[in-house]
Short mmCIF file of C-alpha atoms in Angstrom, two decimals:
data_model
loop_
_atom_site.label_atom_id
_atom_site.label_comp_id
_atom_site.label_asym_id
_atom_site.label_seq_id
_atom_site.Cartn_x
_atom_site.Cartn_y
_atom_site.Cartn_z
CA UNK A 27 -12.19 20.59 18.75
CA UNK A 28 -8.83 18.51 17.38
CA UNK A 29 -8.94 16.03 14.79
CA UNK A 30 -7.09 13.91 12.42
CA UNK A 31 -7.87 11.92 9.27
CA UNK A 32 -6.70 8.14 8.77
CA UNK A 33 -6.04 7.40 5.15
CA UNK A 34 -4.34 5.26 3.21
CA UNK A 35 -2.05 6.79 0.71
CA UNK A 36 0.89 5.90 -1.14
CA UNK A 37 3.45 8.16 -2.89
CA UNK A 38 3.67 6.88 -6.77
CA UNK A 39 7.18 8.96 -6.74
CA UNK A 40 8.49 6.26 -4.15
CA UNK A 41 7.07 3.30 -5.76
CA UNK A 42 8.64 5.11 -8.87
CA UNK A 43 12.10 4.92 -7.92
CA UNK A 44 11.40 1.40 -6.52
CA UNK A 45 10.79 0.31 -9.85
CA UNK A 46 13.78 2.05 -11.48
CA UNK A 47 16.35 0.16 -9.17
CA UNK A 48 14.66 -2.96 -9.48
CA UNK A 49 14.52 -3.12 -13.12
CA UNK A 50 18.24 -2.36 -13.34
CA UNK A 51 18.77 -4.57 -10.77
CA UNK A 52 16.59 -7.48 -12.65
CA UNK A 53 18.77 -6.09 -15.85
CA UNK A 54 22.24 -6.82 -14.37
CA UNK A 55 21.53 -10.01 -12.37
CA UNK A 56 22.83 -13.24 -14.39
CA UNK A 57 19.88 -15.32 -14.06
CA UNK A 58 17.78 -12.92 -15.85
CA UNK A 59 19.86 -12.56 -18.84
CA UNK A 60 17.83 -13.33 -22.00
CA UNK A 61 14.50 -13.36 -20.18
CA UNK A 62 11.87 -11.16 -20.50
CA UNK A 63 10.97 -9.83 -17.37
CA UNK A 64 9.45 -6.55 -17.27
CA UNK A 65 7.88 -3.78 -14.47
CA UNK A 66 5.41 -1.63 -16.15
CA UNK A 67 4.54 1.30 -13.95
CA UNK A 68 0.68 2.98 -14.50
CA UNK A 69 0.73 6.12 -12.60
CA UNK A 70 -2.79 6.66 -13.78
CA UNK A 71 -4.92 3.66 -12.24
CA UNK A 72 -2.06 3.23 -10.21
CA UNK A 73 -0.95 -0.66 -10.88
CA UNK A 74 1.98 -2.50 -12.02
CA UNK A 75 2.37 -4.89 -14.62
CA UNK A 76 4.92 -7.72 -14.17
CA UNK A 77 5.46 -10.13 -17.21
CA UNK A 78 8.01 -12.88 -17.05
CA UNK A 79 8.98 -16.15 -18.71
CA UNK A 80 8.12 -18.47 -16.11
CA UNK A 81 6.54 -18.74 -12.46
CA UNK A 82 9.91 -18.96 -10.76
CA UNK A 83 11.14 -15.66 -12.44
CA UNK A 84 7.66 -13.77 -11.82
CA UNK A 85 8.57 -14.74 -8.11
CA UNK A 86 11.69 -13.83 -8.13
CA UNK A 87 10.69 -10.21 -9.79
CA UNK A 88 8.19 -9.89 -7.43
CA UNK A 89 10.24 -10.68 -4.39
CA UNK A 90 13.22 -7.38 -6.23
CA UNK A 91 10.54 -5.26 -6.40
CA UNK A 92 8.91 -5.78 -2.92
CA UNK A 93 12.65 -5.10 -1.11
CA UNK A 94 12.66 -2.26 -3.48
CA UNK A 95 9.69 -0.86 -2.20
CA UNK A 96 10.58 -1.60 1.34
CA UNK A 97 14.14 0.17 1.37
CA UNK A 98 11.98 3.08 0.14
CA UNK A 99 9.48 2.79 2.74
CA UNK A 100 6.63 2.05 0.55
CA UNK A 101 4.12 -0.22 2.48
CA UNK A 102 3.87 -3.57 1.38
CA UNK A 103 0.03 -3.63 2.72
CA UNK A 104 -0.85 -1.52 0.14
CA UNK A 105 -0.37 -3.65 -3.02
CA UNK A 106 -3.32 -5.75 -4.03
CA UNK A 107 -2.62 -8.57 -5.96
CA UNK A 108 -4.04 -10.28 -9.07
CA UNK A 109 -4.25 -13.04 -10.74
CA UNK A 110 -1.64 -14.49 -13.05
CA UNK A 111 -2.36 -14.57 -16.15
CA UNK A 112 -0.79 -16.72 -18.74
CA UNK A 113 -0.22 -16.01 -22.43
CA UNK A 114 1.98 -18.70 -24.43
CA UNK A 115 4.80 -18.82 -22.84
CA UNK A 116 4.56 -15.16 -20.51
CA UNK A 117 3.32 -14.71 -17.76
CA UNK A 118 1.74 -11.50 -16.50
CA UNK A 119 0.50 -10.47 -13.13
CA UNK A 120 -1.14 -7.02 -11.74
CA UNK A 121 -0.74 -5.35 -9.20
CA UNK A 122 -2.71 -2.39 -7.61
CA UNK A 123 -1.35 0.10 -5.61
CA UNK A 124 -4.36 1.61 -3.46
CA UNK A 125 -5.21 4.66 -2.66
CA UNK A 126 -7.94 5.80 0.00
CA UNK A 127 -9.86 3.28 2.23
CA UNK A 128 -12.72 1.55 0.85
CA UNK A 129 -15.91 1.84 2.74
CA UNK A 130 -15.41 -1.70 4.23
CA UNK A 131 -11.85 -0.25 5.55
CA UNK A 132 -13.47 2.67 6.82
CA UNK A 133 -16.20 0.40 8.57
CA UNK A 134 -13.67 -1.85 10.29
CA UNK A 135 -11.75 1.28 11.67
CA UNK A 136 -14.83 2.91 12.83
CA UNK A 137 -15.26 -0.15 14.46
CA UNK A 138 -12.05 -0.58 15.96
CA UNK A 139 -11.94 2.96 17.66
CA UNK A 140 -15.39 2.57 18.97
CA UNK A 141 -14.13 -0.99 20.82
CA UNK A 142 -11.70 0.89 22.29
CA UNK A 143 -14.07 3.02 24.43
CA UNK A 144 -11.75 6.68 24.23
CA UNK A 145 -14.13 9.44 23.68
CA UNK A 146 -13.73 10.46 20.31
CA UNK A 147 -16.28 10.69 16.88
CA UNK A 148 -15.09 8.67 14.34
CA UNK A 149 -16.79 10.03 10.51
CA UNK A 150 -16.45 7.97 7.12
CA UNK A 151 -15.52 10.93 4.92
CA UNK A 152 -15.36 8.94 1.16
CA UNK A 153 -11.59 7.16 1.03
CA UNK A 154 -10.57 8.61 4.50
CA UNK A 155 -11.95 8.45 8.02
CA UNK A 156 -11.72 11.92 10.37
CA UNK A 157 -11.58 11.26 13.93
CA UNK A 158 -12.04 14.04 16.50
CA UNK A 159 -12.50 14.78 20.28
CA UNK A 160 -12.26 17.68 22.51
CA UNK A 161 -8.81 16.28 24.18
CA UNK A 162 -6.33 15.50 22.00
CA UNK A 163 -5.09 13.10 24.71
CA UNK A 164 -7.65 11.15 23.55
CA UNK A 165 -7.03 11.45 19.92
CA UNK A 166 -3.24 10.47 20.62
CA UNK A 167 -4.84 7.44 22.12
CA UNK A 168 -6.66 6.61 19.06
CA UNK A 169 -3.50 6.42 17.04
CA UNK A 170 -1.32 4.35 19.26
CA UNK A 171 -4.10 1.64 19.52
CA UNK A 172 -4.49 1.91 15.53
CA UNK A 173 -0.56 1.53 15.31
CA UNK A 174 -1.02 -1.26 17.34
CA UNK A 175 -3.86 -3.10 16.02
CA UNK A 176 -2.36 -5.08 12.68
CA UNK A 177 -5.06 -4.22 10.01
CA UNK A 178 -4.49 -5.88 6.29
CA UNK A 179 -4.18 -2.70 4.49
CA UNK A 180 -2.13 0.02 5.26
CA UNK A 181 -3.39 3.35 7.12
CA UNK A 182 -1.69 6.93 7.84
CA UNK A 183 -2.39 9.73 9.63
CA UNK A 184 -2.78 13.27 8.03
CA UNK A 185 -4.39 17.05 8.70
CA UNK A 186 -3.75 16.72 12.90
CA UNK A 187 -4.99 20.07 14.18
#
């Protein structure tokens, strides 16, 4: 019997380094200069904190740190936004970085493979869905439609035996 699991994580060393070159990008750029736009890193929810002055330069910010994380091949689909918040004159705005599949995601995948009529079990296992068959033909069929289909969150594949 092969299997594989379909998960969604991140790595917070990636999105790390993102935010080191975008704050020293946001640090040399000339129309930061005297602002005070900062990207707070919490490896322990994992979220980030953006503050800025204004609207315009929490855009901006956002917009450094999303090319960041792209050149790094961080998925964009896996950052949850939330609302601005503003106090005085700042601006703040969080950001969650997720990690496992919630059981709606899970749902909607089990779902998906079970539209696509390929012999296989699809299991909810907490964040992470396990998928097996007795061809792995069929399991390699599985993952190219799940490739293909364009979900709103971001999915991988680990543990293929």
């Amino acid at each position: 019997m092969a299997s594989f699991d379909i998960v969604c994580e991140v790595d917070i060393q990636e999105v790390t380094n993102a935010v080191d070159q975008a704050r020293r990008e946001i640090n040399n750029r000339y129309d930061f200069r005297g602002s005070n736009c900062e990207i707070n890193l919490d490896k322990e929810k994992p979220s980030l904190l953006i503050t800025a002055d204004d609207e315009l330069k929490m855009q901006t910010t956002i917009d450094i740190l999303l090319t960041k994380l792209i050149k790094r091949s961080v998925s964009v689909k896996s950052l949850i936004y939330g609302k601005t918040q503003s106090c005085g004159r700042v601006q703040k705005k969080e950001i969650f970085i997720q990690q496992g599949l919630s059981k709606e995601q899970c749902k909607k995948i089990n779902q998906y493979i079970k539209s696509i009529k390929v012999k296989v079990q699809p299991q909810t296992q907490r964040d992470s869905v396990r998928v097996a068959s007795k061809k792995k033909d069929d399991l390699q069929t599985v993952m190219q439609a799940i490739k293909g289909e364009d979900f709103d969150f971001d999915v991988q594949f680990t543990n293929y035996r």
